[in-house]
mmCIF file of C-alpha atoms and ligand atoms in Angstrom:
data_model
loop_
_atom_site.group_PDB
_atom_site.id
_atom_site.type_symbol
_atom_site.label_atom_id
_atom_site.label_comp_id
_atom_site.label_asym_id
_atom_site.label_seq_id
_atom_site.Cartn_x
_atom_site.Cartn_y
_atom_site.Cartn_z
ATOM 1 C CA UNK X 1 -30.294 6.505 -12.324
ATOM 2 C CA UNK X 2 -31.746 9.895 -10.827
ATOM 3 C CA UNK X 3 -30.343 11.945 -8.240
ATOM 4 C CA UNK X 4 -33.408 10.914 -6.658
ATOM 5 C CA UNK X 5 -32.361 7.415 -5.894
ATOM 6 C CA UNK X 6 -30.948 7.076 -1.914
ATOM 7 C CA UNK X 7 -27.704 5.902 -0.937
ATOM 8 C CA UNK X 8 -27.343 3.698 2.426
ATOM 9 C CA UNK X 9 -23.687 3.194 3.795
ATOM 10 C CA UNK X 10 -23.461 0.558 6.453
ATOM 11 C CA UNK X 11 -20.432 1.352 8.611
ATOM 12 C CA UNK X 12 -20.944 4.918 7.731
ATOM 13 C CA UNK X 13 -20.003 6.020 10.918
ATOM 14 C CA UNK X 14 -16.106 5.191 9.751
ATOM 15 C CA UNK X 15 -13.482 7.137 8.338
ATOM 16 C CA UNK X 16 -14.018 5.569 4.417
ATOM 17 C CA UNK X 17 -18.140 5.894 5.035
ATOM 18 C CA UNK X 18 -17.842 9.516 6.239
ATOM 19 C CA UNK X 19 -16.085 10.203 2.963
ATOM 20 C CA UNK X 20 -18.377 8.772 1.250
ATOM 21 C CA UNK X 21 -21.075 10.026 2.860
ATOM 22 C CA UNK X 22 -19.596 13.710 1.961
ATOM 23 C CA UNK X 23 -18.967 12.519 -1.929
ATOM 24 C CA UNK X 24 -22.660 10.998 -2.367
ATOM 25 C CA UNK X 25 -24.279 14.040 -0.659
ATOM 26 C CA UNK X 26 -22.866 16.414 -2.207
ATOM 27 C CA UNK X 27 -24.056 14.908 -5.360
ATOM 28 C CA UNK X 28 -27.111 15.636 -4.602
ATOM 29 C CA UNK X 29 -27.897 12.194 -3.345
ATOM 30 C CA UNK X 30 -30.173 11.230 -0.578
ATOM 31 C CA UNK X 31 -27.266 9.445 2.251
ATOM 32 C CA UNK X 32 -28.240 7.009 5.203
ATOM 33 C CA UNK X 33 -26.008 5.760 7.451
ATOM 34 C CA UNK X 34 -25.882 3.071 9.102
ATOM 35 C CA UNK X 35 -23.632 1.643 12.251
ATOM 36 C CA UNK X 36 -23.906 -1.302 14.862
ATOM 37 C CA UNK X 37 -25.241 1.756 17.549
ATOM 38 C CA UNK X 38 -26.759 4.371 15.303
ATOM 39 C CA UNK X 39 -30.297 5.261 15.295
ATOM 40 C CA UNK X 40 -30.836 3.871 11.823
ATOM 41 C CA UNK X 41 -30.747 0.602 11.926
ATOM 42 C CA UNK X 42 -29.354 -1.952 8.692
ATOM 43 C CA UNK X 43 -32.368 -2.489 8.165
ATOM 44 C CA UNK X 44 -33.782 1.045 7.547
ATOM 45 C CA UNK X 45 -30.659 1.074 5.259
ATOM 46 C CA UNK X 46 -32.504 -1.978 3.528
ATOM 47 C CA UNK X 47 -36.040 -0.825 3.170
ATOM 48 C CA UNK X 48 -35.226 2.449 2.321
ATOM 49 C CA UNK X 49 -32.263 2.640 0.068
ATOM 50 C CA UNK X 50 -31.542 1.395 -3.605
ATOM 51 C CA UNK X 51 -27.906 1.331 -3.093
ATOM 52 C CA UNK X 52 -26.345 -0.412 -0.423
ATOM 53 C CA UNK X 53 -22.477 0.511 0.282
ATOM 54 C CA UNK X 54 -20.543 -2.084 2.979
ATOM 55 C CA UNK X 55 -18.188 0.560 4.646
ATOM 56 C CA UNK X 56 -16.883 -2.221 7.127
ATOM 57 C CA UNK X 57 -13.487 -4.594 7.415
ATOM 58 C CA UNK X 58 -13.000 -6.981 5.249
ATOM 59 C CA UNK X 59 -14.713 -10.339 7.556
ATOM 60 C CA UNK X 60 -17.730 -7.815 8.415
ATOM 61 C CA UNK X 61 -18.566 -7.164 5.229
ATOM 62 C CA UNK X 62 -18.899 -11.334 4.403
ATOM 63 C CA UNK X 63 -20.784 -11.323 7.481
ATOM 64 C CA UNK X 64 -23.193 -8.333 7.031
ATOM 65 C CA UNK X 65 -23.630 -9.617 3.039
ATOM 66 C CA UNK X 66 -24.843 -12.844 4.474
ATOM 67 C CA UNK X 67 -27.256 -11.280 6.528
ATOM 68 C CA UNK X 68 -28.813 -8.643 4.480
ATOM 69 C CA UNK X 69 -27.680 -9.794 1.081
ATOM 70 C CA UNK X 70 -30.847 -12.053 1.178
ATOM 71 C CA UNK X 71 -33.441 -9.441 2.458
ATOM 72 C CA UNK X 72 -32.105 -6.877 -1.025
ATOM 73 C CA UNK X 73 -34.289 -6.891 -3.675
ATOM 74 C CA UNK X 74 -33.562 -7.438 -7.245
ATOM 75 C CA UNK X 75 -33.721 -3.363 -8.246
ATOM 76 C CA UNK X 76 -30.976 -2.312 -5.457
ATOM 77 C CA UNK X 77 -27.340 -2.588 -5.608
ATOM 78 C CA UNK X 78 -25.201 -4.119 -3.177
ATOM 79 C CA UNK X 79 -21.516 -2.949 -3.187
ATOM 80 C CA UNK X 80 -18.417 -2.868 -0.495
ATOM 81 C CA UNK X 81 -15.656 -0.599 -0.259
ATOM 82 C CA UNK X 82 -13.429 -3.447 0.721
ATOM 83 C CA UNK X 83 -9.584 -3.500 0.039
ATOM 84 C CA UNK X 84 -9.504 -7.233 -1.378
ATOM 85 C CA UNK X 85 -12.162 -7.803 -3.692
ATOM 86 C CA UNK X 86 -11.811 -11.510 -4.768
ATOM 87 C CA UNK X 87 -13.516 -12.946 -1.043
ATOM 88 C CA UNK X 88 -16.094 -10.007 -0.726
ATOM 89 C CA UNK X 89 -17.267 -10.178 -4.272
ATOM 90 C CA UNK X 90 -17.951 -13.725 -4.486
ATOM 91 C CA UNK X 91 -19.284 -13.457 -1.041
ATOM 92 C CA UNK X 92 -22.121 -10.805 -2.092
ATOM 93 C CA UNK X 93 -22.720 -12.389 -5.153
ATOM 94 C CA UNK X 94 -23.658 -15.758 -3.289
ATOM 95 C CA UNK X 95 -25.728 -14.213 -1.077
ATOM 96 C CA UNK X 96 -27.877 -11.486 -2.617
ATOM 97 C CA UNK X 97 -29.814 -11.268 -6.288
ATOM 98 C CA UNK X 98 -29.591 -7.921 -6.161
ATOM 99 C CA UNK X 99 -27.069 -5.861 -8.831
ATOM 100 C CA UNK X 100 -23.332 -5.952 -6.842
ATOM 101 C CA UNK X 101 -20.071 -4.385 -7.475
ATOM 102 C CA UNK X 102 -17.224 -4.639 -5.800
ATOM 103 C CA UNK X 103 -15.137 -1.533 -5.403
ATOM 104 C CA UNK X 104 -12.183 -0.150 -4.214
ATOM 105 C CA UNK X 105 -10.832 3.259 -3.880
ATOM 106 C CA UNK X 106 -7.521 3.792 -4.328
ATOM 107 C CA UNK X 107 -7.031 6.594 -1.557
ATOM 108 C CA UNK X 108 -7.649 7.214 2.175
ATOM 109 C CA UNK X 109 -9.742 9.257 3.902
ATOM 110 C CA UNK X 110 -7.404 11.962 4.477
ATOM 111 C CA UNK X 111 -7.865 12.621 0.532
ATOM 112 C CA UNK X 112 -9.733 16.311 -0.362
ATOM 113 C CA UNK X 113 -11.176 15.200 -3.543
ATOM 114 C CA UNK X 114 -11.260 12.153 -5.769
ATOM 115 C CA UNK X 115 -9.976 14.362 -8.348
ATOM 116 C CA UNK X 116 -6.779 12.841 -9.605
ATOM 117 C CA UNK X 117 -7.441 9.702 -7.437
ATOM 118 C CA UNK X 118 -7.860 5.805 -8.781
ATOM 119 C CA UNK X 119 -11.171 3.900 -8.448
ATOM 120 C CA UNK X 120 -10.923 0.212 -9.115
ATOM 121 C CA UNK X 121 -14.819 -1.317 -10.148
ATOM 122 C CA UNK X 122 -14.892 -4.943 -9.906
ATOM 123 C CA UNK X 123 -18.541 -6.116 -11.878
ATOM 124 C CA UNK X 124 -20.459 -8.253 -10.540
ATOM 125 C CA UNK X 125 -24.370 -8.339 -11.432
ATOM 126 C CA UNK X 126 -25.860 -4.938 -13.139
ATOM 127 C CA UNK X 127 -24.610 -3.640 -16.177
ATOM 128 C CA UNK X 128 -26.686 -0.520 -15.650
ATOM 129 C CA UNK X 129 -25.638 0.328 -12.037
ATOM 130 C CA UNK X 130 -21.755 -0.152 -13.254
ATOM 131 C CA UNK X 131 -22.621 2.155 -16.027
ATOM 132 C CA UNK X 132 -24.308 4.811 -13.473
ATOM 133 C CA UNK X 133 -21.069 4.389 -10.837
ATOM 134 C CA UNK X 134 -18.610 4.378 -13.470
ATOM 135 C CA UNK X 135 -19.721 8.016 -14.231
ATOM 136 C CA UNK X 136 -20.589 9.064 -11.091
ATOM 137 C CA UNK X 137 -16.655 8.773 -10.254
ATOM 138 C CA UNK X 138 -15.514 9.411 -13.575
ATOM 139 C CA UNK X 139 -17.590 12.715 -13.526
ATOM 140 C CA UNK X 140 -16.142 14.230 -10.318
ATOM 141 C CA UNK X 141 -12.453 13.384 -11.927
ATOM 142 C CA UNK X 142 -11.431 10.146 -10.755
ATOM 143 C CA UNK X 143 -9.830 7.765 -12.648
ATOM 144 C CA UNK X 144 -11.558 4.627 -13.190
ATOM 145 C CA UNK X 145 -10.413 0.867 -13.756
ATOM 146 C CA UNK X 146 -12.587 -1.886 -14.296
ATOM 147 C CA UNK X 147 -11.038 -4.739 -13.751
ATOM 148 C CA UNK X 148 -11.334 -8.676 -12.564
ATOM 149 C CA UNK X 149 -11.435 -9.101 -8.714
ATOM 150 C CA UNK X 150 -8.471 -11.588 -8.617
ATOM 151 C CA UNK X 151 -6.738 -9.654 -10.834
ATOM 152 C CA UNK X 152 -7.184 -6.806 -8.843
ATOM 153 C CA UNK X 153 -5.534 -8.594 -5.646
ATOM 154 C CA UNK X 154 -2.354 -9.806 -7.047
ATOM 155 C CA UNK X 155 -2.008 -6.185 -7.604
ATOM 156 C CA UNK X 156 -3.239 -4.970 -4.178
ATOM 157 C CA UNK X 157 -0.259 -7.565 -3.089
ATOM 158 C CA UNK X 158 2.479 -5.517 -4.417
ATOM 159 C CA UNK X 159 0.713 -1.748 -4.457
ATOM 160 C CA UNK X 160 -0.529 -2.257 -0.698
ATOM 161 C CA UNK X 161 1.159 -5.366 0.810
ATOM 162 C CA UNK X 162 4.937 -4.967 -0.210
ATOM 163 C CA UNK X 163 4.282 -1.158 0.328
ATOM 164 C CA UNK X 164 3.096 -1.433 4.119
ATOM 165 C CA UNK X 165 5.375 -4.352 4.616
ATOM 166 C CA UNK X 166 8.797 -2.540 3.725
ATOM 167 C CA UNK X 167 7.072 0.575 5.703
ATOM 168 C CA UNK X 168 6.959 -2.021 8.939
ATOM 169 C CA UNK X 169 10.326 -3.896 8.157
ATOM 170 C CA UNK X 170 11.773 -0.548 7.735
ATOM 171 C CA UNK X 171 10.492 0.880 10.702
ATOM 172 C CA UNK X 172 11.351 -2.320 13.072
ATOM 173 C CA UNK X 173 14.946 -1.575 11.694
ATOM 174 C CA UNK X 174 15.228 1.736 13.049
ATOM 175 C CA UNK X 175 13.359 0.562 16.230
ATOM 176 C CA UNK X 176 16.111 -2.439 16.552
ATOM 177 C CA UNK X 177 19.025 0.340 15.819
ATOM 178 C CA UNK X 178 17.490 2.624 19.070
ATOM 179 C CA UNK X 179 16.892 5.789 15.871
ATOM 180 C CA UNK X 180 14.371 7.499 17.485
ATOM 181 C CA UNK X 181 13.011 10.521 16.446
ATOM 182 C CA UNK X 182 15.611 12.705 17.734
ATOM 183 C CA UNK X 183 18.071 11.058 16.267
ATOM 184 C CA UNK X 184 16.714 10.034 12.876
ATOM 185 C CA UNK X 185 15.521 13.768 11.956
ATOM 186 C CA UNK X 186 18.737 15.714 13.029
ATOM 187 C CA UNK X 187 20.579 13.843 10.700
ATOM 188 C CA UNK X 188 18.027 13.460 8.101
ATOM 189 C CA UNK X 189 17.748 14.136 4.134
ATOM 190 C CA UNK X 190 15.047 14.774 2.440
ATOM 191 C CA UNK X 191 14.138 11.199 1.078
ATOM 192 C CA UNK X 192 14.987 9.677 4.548
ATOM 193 C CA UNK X 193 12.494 12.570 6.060
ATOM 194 C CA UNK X 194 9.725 10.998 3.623
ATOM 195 C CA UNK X 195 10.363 7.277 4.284
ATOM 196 C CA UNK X 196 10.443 8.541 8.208
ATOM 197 C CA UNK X 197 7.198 10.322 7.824
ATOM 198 C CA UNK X 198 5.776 7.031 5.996
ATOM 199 C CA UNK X 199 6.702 5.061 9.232
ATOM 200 C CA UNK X 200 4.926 7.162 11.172
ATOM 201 C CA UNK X 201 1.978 7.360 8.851
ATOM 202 C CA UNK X 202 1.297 3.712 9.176
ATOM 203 C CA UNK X 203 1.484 3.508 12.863
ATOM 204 C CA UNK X 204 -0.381 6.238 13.304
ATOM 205 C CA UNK X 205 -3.438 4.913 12.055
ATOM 206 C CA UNK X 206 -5.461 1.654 12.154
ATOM 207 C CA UNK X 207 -2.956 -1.520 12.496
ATOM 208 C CA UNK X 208 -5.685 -4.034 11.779
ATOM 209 C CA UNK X 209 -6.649 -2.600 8.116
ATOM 210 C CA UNK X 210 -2.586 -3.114 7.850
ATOM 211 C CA UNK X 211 -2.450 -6.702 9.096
ATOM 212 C CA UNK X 212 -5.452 -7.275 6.861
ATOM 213 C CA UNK X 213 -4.285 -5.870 3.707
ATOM 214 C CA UNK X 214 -0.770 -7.978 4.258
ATOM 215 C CA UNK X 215 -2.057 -10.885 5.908
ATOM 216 C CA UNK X 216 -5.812 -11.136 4.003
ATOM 217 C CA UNK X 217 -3.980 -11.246 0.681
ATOM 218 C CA UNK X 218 -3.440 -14.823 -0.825
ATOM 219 C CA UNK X 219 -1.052 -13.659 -3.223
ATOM 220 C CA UNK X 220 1.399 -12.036 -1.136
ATOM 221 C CA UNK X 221 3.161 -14.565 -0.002
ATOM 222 C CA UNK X 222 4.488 -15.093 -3.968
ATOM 223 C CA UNK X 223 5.300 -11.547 -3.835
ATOM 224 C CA UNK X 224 6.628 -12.016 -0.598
ATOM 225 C CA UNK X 225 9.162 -14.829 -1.644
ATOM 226 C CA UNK X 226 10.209 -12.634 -5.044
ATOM 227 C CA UNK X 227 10.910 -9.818 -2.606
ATOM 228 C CA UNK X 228 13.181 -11.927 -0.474
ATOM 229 C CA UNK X 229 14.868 -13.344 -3.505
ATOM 230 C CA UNK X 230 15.775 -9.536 -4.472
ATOM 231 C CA UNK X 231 16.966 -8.837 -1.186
ATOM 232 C CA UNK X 232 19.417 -11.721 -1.122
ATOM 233 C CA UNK X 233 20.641 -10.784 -5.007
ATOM 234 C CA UNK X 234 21.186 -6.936 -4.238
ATOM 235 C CA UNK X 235 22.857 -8.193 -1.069
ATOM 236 C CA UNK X 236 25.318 -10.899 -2.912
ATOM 237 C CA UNK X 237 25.465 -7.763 -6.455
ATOM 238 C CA UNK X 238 26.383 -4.839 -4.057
ATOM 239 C CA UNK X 239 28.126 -5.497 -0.919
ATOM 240 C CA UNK X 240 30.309 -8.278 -2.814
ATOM 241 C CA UNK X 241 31.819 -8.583 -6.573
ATOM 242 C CA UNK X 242 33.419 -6.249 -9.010
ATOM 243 C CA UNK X 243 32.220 -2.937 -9.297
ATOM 244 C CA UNK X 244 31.546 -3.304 -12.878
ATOM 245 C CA UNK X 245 29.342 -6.315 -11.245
ATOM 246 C CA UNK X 246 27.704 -3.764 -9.211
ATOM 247 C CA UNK X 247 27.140 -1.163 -12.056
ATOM 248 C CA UNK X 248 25.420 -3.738 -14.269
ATOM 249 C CA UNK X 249 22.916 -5.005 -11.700
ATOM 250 C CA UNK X 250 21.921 -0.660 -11.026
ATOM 251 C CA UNK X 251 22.057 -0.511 -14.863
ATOM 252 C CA UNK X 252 19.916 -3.448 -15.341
ATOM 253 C CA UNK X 253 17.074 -2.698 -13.150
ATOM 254 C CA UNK X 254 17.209 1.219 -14.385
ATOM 255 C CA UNK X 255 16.595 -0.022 -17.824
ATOM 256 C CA UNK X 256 13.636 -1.691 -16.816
ATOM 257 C CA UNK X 257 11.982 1.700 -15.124
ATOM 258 C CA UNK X 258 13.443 3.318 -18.479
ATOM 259 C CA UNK X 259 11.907 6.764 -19.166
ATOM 260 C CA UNK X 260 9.682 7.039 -15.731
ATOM 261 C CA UNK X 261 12.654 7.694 -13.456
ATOM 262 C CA UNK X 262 12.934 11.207 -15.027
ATOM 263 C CA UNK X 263 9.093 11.255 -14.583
ATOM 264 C CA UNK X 264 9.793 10.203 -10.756
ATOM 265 C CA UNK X 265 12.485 12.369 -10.260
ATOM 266 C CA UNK X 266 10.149 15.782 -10.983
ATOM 267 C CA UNK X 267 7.593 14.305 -9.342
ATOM 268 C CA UNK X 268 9.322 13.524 -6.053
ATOM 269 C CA UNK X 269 11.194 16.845 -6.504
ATOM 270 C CA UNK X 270 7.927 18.326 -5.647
ATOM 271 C CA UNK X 271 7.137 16.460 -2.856
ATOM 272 C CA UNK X 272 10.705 17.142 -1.112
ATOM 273 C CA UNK X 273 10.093 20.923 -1.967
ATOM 274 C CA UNK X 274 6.561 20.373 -0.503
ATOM 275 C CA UNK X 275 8.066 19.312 2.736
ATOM 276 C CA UNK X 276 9.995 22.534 3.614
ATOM 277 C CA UNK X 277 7.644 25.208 2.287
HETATM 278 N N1 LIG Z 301 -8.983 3.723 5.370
HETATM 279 C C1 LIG Z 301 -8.528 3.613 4.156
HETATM 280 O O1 LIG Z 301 -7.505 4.223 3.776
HETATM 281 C C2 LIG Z 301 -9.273 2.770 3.140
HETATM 282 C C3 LIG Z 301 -9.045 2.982 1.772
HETATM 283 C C4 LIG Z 301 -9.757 2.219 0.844
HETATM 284 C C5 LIG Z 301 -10.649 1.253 1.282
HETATM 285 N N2 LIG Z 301 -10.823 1.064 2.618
HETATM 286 C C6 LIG Z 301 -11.805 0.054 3.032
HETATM 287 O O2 LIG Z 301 -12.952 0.718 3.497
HETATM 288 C C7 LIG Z 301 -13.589 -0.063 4.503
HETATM 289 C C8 LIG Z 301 -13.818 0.807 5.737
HETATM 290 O O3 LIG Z 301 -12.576 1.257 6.213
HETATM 291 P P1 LIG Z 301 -12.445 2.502 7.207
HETATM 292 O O4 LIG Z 301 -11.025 2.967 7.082
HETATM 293 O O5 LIG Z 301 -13.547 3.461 7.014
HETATM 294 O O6 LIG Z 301 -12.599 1.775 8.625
HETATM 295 P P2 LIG Z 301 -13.187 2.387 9.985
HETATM 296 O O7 LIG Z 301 -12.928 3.847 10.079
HETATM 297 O O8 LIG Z 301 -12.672 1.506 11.071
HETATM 298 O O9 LIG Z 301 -14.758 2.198 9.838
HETATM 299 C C9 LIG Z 301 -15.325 0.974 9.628
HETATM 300 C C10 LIG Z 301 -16.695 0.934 10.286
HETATM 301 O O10 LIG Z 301 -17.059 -0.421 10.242
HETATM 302 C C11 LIG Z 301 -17.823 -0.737 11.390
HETATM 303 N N3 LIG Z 301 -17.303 -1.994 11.925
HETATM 304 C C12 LIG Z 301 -16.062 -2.249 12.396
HETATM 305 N N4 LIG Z 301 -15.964 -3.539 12.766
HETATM 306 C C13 LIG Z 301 -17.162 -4.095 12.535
HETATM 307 C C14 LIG Z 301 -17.684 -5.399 12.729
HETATM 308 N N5 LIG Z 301 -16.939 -6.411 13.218
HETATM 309 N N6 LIG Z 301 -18.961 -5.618 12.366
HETATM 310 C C15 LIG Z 301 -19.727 -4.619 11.857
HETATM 311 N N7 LIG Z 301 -19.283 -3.355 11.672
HETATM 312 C C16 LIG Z 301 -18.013 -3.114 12.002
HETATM 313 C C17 LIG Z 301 -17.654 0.368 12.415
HETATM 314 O O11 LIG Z 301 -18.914 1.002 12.532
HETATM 315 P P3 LIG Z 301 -19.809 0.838 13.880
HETATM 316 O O12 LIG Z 301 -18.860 0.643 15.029
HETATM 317 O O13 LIG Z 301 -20.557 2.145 13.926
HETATM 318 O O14 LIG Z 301 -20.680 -0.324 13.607
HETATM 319 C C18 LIG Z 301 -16.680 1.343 11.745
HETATM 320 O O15 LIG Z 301 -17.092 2.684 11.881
HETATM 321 C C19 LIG Z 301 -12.675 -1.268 4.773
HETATM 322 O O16 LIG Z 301 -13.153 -2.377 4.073
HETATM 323 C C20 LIG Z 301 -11.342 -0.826 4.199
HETATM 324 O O17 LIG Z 301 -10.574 -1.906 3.729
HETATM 325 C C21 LIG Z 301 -10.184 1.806 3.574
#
């Protein structure tokens, strides 16, 4: 496809379609965008544009590929940004002829450069167009995964859900022990600084693309139920037993990580050194 082909993002005016707004343009692409107030209208995005992004949550983007998914014609892509793909891909798929691929980035907003980052590319229709995205990212440094939507989710239900989910469990902890700020970062480490600072991340930001992510995600509850069963097993290996009891379960589950944790260790060495420079 040439650079002379125009991009339309629908929910453009948010933090992910600003991005990608930035990303498109300045690669050399011609960028609409689109919101439920803005000038341009969805359906300038339609007539006008031969790709389509859905920059929206999760339940608008079924309910905006319903309406325009029809109106697209054959030669224009459809695509979504969303964080679950199984629902929206099946959903644009259903509704549209037009080439579709469901998508999703691996990083925030906040991110400088997708340089480094992960793309996920779910196919739909349009060999071509996955081709054309596929480099695209792949050209600016990203690293690309294609991969099957459902697939995709039961990862999402670890990576994102069990993530945010210890973030908020972890956080109502310290809010049920009265650790405020004050508290928590006079007597903080390093790691504890992080994990603090990861708190605060979440709840800074948007607490419905949280809820979503957690609450959207069929598969979490299975990860959800595994998690628990941990909990109760570290619970009964470390606070009761033998200590050689106690060694064995640590030794156990270091085994599995193997040779990453020295990976992890430099890694996260350079994040704590980050944090007082
Ligand atoms: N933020 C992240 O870290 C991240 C990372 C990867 C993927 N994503 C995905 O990217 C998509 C956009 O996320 P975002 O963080 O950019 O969200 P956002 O900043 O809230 O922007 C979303 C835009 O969607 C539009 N919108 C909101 N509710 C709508 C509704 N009910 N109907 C129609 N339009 C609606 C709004 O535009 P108007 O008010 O102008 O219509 C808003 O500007 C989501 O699917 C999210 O899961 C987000």
């Amino acid at each position: 496809m040439s650079k002379g082909i125009s991009i339309g993002i629908i929910g453009g005016t948010g933090s992910m379609g600003q991005w990608f707004r930035k990303f498109f343009s300045d690669a050399g692409y011609m960028v609409l965008v689109s919101g439920r107030k803005t000038e341009i209208t969805y359906t300038d995005i339609i007539n006008e544009c031969d790709v389509v992004i859905l920059s929206v949550p999760l339940d608008a983007a079924i309910a905006i590929s319903g309406q325009i998914g029809p109106l697209l014609r054959k030669d224009q892509l459809l695509m979504d940004l969303c964080s679950l793909k199984e629902a929206a891909l099946k959903n644009m798929l259903d509704n549209t002829e037009a080439d579709v691929i469901g998508t999703h980035p691996l990083f925030g907003p906040f991110t400088d450069s997708i340089k480094g980052q992960n793309v996920i590319l779910c196919p739909g229709r349009g060999e071509r167009r996955l081709k054309w995205l596929e480099n695209e990212y792949i050209s600016k440094g990203a690293f690309v995964t294609v991969m099957d939507p459902s697939v995709h989710d039961r990862h999402m239900a670890v990576v994102q859900g069990l993530t945010h989910f210890l973030t908020i469990c972890m956080g109502r902890t310290l809010q049920k022990m009265n650790m405020d700020a004050g508290s928590a970062l006079s007597c903080s480490t390093p790691v504890f600084r992080i994990n603090y600072d990861l708190i605060g991340r979440l709840f800074a930001q948007d607490l419905d693309l949280y809820k979503s992510i957690i609450n959207n995600n069929k598969h979490f509850n299975d990860v959800y139920e595994v998690f628990l069963s941990s909990v109760y097993e570290g619970k009964s290996a470390l606070l009761s037993g033998h200590d050689d009891g106690r060694s064995l379960y640590l030794e156990n589950i270091r085994e599995f990580f193997k040779d990453s944790c020295k990976e992890a260790l430099k890694e996260s060495n350079k994040i704590i050194n980050a944090l007082y420079l």
